[in-house]
Coordinates of C-alpha atoms in Angstrom, one line a residue:
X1 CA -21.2 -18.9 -0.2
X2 CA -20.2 -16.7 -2.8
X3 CA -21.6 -13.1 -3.3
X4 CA -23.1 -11.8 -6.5
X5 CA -21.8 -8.4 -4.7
X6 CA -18.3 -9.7 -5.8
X7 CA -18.9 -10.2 -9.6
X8 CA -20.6 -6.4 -9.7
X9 CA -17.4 -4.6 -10.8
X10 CA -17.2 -6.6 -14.0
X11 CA -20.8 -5.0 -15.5
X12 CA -18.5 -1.4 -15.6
X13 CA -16.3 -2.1 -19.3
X14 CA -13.4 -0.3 -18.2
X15 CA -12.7 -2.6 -15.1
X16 CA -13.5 -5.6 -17.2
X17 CA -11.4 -5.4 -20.3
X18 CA -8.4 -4.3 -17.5
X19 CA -9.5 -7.3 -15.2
X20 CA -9.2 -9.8 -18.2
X21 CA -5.5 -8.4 -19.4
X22 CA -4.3 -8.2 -16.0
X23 CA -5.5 -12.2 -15.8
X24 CA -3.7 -13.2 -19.0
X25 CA -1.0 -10.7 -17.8
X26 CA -1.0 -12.4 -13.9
X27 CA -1.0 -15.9 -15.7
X28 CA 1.9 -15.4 -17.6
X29 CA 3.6 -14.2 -14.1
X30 CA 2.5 -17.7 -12.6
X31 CA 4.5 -19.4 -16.2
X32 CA 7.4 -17.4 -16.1
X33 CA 7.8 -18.5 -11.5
X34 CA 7.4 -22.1 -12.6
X35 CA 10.1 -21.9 -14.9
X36 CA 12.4 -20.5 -12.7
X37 CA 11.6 -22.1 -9.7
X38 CA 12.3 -25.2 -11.8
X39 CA 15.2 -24.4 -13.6
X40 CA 16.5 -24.0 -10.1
X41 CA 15.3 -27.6 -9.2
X42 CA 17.0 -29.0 -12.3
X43 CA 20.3 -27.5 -11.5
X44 CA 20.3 -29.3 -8.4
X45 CA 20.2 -26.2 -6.1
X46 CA 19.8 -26.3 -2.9
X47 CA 16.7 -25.9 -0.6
X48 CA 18.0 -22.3 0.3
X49 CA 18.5 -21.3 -3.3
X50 CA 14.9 -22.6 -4.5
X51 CA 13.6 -20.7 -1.9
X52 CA 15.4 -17.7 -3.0
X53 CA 13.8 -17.9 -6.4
X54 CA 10.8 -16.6 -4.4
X55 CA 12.7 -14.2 -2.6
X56 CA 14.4 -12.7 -6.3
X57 CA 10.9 -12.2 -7.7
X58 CA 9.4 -10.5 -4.7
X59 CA 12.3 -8.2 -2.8
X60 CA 12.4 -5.5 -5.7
X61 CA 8.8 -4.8 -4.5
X62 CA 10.7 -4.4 -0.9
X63 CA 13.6 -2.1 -2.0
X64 CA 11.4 0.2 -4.4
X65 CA 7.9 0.1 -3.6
X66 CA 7.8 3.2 -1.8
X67 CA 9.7 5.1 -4.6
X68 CA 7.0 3.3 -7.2
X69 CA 4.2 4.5 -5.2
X70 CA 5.6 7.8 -5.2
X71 CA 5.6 7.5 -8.6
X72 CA 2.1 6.8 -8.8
X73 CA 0.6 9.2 -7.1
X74 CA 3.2 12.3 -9.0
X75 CA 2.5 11.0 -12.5
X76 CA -0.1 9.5 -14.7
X77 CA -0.5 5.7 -13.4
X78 CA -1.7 4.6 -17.0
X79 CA 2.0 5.7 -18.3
X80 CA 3.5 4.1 -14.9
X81 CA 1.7 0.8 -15.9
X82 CA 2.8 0.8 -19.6
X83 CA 6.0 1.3 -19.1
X84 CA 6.1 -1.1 -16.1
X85 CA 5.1 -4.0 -18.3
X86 CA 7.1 -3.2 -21.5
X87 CA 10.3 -3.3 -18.8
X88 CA 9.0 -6.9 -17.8
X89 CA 8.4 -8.0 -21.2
X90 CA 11.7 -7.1 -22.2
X91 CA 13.0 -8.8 -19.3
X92 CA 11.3 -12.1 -19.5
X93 CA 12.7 -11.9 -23.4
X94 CA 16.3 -11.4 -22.3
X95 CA 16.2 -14.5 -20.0
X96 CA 14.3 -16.3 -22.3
X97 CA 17.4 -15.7 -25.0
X98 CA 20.2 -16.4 -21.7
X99 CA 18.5 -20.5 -21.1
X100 CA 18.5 -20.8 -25.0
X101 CA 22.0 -19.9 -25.1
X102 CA 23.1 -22.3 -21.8
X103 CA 24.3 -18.9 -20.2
X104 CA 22.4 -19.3 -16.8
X105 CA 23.4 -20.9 -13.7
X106 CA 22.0 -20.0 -9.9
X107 CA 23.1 -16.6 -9.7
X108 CA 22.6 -15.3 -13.3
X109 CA 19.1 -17.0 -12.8
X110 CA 18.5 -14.8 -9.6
X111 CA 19.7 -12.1 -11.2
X112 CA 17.2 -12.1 -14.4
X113 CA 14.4 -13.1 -11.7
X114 CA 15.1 -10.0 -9.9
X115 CA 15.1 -7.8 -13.3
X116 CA 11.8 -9.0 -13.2
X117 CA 10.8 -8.4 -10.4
X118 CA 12.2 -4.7 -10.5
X119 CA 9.0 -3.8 -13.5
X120 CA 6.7 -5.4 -11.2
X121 CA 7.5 -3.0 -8.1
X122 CA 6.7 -0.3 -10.2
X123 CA 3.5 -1.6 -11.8
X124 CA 1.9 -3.1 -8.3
X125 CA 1.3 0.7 -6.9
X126 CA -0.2 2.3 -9.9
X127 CA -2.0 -0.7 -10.8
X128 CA -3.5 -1.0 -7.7
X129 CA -4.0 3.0 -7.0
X130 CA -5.9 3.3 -10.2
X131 CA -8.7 0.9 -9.2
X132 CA -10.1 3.3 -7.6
X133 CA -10.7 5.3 -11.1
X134 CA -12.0 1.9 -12.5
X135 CA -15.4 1.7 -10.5
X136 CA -17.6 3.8 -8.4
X137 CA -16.0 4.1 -4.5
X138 CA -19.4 0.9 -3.5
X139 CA -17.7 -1.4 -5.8
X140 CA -14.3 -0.5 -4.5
X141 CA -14.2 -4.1 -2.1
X142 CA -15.8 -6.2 -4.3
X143 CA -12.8 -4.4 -7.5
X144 CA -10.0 -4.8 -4.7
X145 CA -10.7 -8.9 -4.1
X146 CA -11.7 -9.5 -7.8
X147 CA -8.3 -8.0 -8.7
X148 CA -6.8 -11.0 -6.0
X149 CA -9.5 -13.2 -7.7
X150 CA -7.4 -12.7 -10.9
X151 CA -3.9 -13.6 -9.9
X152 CA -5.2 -16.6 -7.8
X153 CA -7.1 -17.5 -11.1
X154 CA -3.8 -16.9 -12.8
X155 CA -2.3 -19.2 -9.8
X156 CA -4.3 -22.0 -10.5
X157 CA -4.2 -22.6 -14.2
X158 CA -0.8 -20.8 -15.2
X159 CA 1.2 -23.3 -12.9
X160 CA -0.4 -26.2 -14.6
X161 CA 0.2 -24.4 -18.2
X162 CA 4.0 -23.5 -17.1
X163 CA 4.6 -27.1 -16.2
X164 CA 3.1 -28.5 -19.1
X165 CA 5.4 -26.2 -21.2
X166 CA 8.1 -26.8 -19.4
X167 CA 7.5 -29.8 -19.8
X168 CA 7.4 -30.5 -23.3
X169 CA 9.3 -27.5 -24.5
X170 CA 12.0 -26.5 -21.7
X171 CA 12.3 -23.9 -19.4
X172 CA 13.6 -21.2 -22.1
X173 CA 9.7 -21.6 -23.5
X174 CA 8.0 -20.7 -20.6
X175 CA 9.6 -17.6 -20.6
X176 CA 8.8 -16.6 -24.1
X177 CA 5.1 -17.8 -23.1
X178 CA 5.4 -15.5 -20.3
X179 CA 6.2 -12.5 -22.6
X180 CA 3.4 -13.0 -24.6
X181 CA 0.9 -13.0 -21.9
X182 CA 1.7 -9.4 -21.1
X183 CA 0.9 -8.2 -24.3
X184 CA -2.8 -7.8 -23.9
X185 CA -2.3 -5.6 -21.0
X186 CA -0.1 -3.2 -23.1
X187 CA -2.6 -2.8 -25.5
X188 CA -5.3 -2.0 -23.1
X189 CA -3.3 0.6 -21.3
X190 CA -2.5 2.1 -24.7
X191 CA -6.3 2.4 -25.7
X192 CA -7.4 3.6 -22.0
X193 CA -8.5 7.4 -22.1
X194 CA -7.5 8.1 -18.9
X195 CA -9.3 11.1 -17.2
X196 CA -7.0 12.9 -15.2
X197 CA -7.7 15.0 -12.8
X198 CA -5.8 18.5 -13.3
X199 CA -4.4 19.5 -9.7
X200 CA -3.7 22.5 -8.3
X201 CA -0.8 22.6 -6.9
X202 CA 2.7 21.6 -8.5
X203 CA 3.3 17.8 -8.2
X204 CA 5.8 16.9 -5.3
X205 CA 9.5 15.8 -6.2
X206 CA 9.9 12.5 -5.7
X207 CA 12.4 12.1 -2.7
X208 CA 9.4 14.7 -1.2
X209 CA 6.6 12.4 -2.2
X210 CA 8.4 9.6 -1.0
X211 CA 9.1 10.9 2.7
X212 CA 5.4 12.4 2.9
X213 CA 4.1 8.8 2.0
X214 CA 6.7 7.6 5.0
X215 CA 5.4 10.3 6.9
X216 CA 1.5 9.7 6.4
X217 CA 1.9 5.7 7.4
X218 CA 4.1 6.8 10.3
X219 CA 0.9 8.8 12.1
X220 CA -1.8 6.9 11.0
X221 CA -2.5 3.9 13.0
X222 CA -5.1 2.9 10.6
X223 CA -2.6 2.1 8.5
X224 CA 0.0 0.7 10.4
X225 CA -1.9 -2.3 12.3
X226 CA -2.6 -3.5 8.7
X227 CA 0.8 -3.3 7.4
X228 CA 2.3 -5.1 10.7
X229 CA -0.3 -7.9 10.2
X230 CA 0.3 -8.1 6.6
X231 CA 3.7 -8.5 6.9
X232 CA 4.1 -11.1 10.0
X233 CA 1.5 -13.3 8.6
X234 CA 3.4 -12.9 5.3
X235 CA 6.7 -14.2 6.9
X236 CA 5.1 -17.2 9.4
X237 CA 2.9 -18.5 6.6
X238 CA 5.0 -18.3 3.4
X239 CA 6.9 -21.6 3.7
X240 CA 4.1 -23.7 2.1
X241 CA 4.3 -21.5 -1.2
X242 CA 8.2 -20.9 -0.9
X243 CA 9.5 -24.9 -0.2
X244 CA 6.3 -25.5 -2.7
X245 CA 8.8 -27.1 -5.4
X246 CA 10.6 -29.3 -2.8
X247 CA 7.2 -30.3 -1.3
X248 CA 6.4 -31.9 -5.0
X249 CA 9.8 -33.4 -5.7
X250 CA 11.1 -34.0 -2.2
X251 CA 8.2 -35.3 -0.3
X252 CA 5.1 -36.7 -2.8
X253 CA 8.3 -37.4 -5.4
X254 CA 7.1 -35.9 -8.3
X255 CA 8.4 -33.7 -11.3
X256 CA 7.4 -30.1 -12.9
X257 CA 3.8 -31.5 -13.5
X258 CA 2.4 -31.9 -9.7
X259 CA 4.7 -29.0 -8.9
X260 CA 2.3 -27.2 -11.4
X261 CA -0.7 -29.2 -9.8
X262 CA 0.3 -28.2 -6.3
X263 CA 0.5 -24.5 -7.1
X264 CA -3.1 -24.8 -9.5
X265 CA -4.6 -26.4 -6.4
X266 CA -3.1 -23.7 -4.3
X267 CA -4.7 -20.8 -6.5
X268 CA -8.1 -22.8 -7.3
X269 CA -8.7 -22.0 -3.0
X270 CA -7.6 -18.4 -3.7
X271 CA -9.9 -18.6 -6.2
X272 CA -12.5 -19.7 -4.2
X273 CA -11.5 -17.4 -1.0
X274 CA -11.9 -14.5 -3.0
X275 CA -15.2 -14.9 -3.9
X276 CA -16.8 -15.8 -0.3
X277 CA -14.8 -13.3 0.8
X278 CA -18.1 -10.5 0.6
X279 CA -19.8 -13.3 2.8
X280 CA -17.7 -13.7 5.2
X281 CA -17.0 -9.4 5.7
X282 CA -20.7 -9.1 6.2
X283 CA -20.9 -12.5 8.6
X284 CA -18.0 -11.8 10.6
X285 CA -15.7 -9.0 12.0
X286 CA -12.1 -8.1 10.0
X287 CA -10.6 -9.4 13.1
X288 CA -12.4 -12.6 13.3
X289 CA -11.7 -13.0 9.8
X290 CA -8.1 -12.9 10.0
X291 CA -7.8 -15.1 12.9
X292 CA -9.6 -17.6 11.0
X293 CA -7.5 -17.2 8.2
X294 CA -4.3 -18.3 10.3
X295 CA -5.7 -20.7 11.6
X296 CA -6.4 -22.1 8.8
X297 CA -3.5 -21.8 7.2
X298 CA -1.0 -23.5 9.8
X299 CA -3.4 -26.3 10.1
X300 CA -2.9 -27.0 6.3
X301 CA 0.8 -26.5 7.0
X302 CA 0.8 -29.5 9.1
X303 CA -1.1 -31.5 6.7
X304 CA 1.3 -31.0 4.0
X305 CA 4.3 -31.4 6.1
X306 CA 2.6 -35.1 7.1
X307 CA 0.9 -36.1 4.0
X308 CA 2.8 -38.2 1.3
X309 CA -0.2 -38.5 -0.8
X310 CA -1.4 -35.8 -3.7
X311 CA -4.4 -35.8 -3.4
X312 CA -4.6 -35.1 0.4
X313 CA -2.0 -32.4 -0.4
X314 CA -3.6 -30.8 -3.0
X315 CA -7.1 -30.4 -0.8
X316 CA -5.0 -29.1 2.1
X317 CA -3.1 -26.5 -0.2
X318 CA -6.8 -25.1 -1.6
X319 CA -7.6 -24.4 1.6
X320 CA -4.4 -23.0 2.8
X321 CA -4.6 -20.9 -0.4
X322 CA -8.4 -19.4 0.4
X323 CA -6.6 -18.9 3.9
X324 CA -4.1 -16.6 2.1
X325 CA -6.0 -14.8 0.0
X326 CA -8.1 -13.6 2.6
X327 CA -5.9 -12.4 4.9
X328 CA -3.9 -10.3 2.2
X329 CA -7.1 -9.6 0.4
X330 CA -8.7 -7.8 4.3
X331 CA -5.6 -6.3 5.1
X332 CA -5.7 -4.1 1.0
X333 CA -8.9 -3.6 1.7
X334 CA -8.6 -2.2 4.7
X335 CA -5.6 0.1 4.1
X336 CA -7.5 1.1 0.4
X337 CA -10.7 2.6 2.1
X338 CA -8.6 4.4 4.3
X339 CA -6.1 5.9 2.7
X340 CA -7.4 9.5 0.8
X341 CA -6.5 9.7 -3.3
X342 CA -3.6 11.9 -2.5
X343 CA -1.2 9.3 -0.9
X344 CA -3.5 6.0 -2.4
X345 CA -0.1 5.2 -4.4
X346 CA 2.3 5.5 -1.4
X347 CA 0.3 3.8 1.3
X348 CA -0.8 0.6 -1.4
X349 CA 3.2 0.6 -2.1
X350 CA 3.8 0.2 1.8
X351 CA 1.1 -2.7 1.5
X352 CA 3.0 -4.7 -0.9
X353 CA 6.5 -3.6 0.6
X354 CA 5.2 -5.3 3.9
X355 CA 3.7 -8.2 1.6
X356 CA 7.1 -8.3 -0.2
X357 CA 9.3 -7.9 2.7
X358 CA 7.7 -11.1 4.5
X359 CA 7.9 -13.4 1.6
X360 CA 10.9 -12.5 1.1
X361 CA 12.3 -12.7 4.5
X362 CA 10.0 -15.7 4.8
X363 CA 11.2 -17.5 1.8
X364 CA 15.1 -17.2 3.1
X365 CA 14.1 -18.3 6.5
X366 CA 11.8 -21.1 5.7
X367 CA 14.5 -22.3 2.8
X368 CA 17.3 -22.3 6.1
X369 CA 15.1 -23.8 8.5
X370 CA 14.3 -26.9 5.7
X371 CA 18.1 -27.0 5.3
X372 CA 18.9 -27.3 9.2
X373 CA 15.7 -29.5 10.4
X374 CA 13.7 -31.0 7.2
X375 CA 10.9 -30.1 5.1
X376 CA 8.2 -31.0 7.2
X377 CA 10.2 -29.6 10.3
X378 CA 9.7 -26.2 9.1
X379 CA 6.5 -26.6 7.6
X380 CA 5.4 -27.4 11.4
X381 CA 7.4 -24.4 12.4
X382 CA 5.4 -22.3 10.4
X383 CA 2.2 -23.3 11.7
X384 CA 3.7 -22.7 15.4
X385 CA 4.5 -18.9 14.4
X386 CA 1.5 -18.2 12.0
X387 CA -1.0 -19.6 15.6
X388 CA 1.6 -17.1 17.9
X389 CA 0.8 -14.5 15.4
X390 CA -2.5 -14.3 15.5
X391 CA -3.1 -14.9 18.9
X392 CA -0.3 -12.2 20.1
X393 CA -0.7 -9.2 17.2
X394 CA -5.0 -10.1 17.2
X395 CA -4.9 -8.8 21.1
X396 CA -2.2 -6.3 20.6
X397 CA -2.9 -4.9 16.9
X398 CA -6.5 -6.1 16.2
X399 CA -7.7 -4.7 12.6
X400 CA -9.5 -1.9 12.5
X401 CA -12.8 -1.4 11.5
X402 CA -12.8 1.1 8.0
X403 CA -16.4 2.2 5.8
X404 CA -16.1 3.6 2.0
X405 CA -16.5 7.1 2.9
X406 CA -13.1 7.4 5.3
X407 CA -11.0 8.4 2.5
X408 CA -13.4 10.9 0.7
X409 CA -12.1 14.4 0.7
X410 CA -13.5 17.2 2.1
X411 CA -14.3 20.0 0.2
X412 CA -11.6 22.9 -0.4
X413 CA -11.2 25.5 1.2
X414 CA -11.3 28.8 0.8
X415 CA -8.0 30.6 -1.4
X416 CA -5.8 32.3 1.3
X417 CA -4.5 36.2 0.1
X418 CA -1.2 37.4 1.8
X419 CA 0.6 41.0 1.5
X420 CA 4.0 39.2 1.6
X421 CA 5.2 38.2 -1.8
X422 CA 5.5 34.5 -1.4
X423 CA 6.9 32.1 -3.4
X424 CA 6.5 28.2 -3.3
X425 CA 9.6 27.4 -1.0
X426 CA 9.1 29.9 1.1
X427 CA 9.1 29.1 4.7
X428 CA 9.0 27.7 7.5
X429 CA 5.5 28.8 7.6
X430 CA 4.3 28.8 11.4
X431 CA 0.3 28.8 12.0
X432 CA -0.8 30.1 15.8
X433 CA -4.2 29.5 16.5
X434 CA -5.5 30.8 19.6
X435 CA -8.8 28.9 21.1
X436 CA -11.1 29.9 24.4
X437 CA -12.6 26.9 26.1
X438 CA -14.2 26.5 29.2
X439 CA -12.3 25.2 31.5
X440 CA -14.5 22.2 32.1
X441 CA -14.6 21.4 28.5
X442 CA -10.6 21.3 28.7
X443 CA -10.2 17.4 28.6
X444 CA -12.7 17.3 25.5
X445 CA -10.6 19.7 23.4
X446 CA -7.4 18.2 24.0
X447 CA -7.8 14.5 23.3
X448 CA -9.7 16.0 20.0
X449 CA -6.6 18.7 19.3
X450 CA -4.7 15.6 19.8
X451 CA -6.5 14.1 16.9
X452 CA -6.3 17.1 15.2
X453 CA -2.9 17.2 15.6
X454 CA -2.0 14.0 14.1
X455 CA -3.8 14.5 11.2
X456 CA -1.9 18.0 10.7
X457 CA 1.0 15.8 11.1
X458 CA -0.3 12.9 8.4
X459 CA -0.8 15.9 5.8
X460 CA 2.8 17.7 5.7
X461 CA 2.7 19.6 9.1
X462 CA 5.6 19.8 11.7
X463 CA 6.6 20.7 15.1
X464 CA 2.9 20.4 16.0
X465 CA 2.1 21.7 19.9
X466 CA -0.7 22.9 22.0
X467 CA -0.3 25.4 24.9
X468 CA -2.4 26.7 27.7
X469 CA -2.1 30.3 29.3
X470 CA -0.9 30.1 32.8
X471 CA -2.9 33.6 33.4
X472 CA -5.9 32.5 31.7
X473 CA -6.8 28.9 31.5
X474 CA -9.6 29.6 29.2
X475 CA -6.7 30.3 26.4
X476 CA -5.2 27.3 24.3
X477 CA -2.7 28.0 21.2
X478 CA -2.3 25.3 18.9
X479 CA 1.0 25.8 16.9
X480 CA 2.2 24.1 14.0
X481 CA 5.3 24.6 10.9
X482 CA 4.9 23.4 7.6
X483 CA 8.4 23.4 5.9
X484 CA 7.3 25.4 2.8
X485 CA 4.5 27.8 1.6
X486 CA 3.7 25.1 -0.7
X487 CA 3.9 22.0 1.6
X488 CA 1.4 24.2 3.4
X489 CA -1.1 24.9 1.1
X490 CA -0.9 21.0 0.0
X491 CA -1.1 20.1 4.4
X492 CA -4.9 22.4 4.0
X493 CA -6.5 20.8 0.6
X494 CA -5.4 17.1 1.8
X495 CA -7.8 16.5 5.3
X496 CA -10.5 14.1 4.5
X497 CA -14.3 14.2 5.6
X498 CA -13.7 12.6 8.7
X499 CA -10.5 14.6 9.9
X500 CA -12.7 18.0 8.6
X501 CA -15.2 16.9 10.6
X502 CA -12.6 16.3 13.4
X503 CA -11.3 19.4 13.2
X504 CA -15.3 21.2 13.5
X505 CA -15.9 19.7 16.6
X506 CA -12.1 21.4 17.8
X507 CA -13.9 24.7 16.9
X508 CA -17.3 24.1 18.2
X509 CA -15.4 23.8 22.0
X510 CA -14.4 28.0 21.3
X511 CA -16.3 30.0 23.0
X512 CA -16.4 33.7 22.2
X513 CA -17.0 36.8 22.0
X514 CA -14.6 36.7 19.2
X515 CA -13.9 34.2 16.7
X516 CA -11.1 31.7 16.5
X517 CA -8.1 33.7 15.9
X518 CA -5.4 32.3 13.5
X519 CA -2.5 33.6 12.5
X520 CA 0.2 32.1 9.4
X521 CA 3.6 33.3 10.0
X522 CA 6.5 33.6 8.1
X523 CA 9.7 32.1 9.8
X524 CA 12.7 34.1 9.5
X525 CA 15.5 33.0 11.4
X526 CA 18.2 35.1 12.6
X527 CA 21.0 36.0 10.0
X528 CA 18.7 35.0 7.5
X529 CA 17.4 38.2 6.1
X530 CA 20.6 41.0 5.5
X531 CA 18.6 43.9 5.3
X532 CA 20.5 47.4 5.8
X533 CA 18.4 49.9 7.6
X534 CA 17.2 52.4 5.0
X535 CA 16.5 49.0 2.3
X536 CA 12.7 49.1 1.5
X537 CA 10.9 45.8 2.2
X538 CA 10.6 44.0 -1.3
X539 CA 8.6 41.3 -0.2
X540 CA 5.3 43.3 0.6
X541 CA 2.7 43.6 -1.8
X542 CA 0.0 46.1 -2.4
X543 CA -3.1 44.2 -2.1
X544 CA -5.4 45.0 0.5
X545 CA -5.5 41.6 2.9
X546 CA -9.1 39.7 2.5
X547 CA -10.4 37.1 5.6
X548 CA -8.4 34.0 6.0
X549 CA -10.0 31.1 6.8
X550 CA -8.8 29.0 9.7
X551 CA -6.1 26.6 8.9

């Protein structure tokens, strides 16, 4: 049953003339595959190196998505996206002009594919980061599966168009078809007036950005279960789509045409997938959901691997592909209302680095597994793992359960003063803060400083520790290091509603008669300061201290 919660996004003109280009722009991604996927086919390469056509277009997205997403969150994702496509049209140009002049074989092929592929990393995280400035934080679901609505809509007709023009026109054609389809997109990002928000702190370097995004994955389960579930049901169930041109020449015997038919039947379930997807969120849990979704999927696995007639194929491959789209669909979703504006970039590049990563591993092994037992063999081995998957990972990593308003951010704080002059790489910067709680309250406050803790530790903090005084056992110090005065300041404006509200209930356990007492050190290591004894101290200031508010 579809939704009319899903089609909702599309009344707000800003995500509707984006959602269009990005279709003609996702369509001319679906011509450009079937070219190359069949150029492969025609110069007789093996089952491994078909497969790897897959692996070309999707691995840049492995090697540089977390650099991209950095990317995205440090500069202005419009620019990102522009100059993401423009390096994709260019590239799709170039191997357009290599087939017309006979200069590609198997490698050079891979080679251009990957080129490709490289502008795509860099446009998926910004692309997919800037949703979020597209519609108002309801819509955000129903915008996240009608942006998978539009490349599975691209799926099922540009497949069909790419094999017609390949068809009639060669290989070399589809390419230049391909180009053209990303020109509306460019257009659009040139006439979008972007508002951008004016921060207020100096943008991160991008080696920095990139190892806080690492770091904010790494302590945030939240994340992480998606990511692992993204990416093993990426690798078990990605031999249907990656032996896909093999299937149609191999085992039903046909040419480009039902190799396009296979992959438009493939998308048309996407298609359709997508929009129940609203339905079948509100009907059953995320978990449920993605168990289904396997399930699914390797029972269409074995249906393809057995049938030898199109028709049959074609019906198990739309639902194979509503199976797909699903799963990857919950699994953005999930990691998108999580994830808070600052790091949206860098966590959506991990998504589609874990996506990436088990195509990509998926489409080598699946291509070597066809090689050593048959087609159909490792079809039926894919089933096999994508079943163990869900079974194993659903009791051990079930998804968790996320609502809009996770991400939103709390509200800033108050501006700290200091009598040290300070400049922005200052540091280590060491925060103390000393609590009193009753000792039969002491369980309480440490599973929620534990909390506490790892969100610290998700925003730019270090070295994070809580202590209790052996004299007193009312006394707890909590203790943490930011590396920098700056990476400090950012760790105190990034907490979200929920971790604020986290962090409340940590101070509501303090019992008097005075207040929480924090203090924000300085770090100076021995050696490090070569003061002689009568040198004044340069670094105070003459400003009379004001209250700090607690870290």
């Amino acid at each position: 049953m579809i939704s009319t919660e899903m089609i909702e996004p599309l009344k707000q003109g800003l995500f509707r003339r984006i959602w269009t280009a990005s279709l003609l722009s996702n369509t001319g991604r679906m011509i450009q595959g079937v070219g190359a996927g069949w150029a492969m086919v025609e110069m007789n390469g093996t089952p491994e190196q078909v497969a790897l056509v897959q692996t070309a277009l999707t691995l840049p997205i492995t090697l540089f998505a977390l650099p991209a997403g950095a990317i995205a969150d440090i500069y202005d994702r419009r620019l990102v996206i522009l100059f993401a496509i423009i390096a994709s049209l260019v590239g799709s140009i170039l191997l357009s002009i290599a087939v017309f002049g006979g200069h590609v074989g198997p490698a050079s092929l891979l080679l251009f594919t990957f080129l490709v592929g490289s502008g795509m990393a860099l446009f998926g995280p910004s692309w997919q980061a800037s949703v979020g400035e597209q519609v108002t934080p309801a819509l955000l679901p129903s915008a996240i599966a009608l942006n998978s609505v539009s490349f599975n809509i691209a799926r099922s007709f540009g497949p069909a168009v790419g094999g017609v023009i390949v068809a009639w026109a060669g290989v070399a054609a589809a390419f230049i078809a391909a180009a053209v389809c990303y020109l509306p997109l460019i257009v659009v990002m040139i006439l979008w007036k972007r508002a951008r928000e004016i921060p207020r702190l100096p943008p991160e370097r991008l080696v920095e950005a990139t190892i806080a995004g690492l770091r904010y994955v790494l302590h945030s389960p939240r994340i992480r279960t998606p990511l692992w579930r993204t990416f093993s049901a990426a690798f078990a169930g990605t031999a249907i789509a990656a032996l896909l041109p093999l299937i149609a020449r191999d085992i039903l015997h046909g040419d480009s045409r039902i190799f396009g038919l296979l992959l438009g039947a493939f998308g048309v379930g996407a298609v359709l997938g997508g929009l129940a997807l609203a339905s079948l969120r509100a009907k059953l849990s995320t978990e449920a959901v993605m168990r289904l979704c396997s399930f699914g999927v390797a029972a269409m696995a074995v249906v393809v691997g057995s049938s030898r007639s199109e028709l049959i194929t074609s019906l198990a491959l739309a639902v194979a592909g509503a199976g797909w789209l699903i799963s990857v669909a919950i699994c953005n979703i999930s990691i998108q209302l999580t994830a808070p504006r600052w790091v949206a970039g860098r966590t959506l590049a991990t998504f589609q680095a874990a996506t990436a990563g088990g195509i990509a591993l998926g489409g080598w092994a699946w291509g070597r597994a066809a090689t050593e037992i048959g087609l159909s063999g490792a079809l039926y081995a894919s089933a096999a793992l994508l079943v163990a998957v869900a079974l194993i990972l659903g009791r051990w990593m079930p998804m968790p359960v996320v609502k809009v308003e996770d991400k939103e951010m709390s509200a800033q704080r108050k501006e700290l003063s200091a009598r040290l002059a300070l400049t922005p790489r200052s540091g280590p910067i060491a925060v103390e803060i000393d609590y009193r709680v009753a000792p039969e309250k002491a369980r309480r406050f440490y599973i929620l400083v534990q909390q506490l803790q790892r969100s610290r530790k998700r925003n730019g903090a270090r070295s994070c520790s809580v202590a209790r005084d052996i004299r007193d056992p009312w006394i707890w110090r909590e203790r943490y290091v930011c590396a920098t005065w700056l990476d400090f300041l950012r760790q105190r404006d990034r907490p979200t509603v929920k971790e604020a509200q986290i962090q409340q209930e940590v101070a509501a356990l303090h019992e008097g008669p005075g207040p929480i007492r924090a203090t924000i050190l300085l770090e100076r290591p021995i050696g490090s300061v070569r003061w002689k004894e009568a040198t004044p101290d340069h670094g105070l200031l003459p400003v009379e201290p004001s209250g700090v508010s607690t870290p």
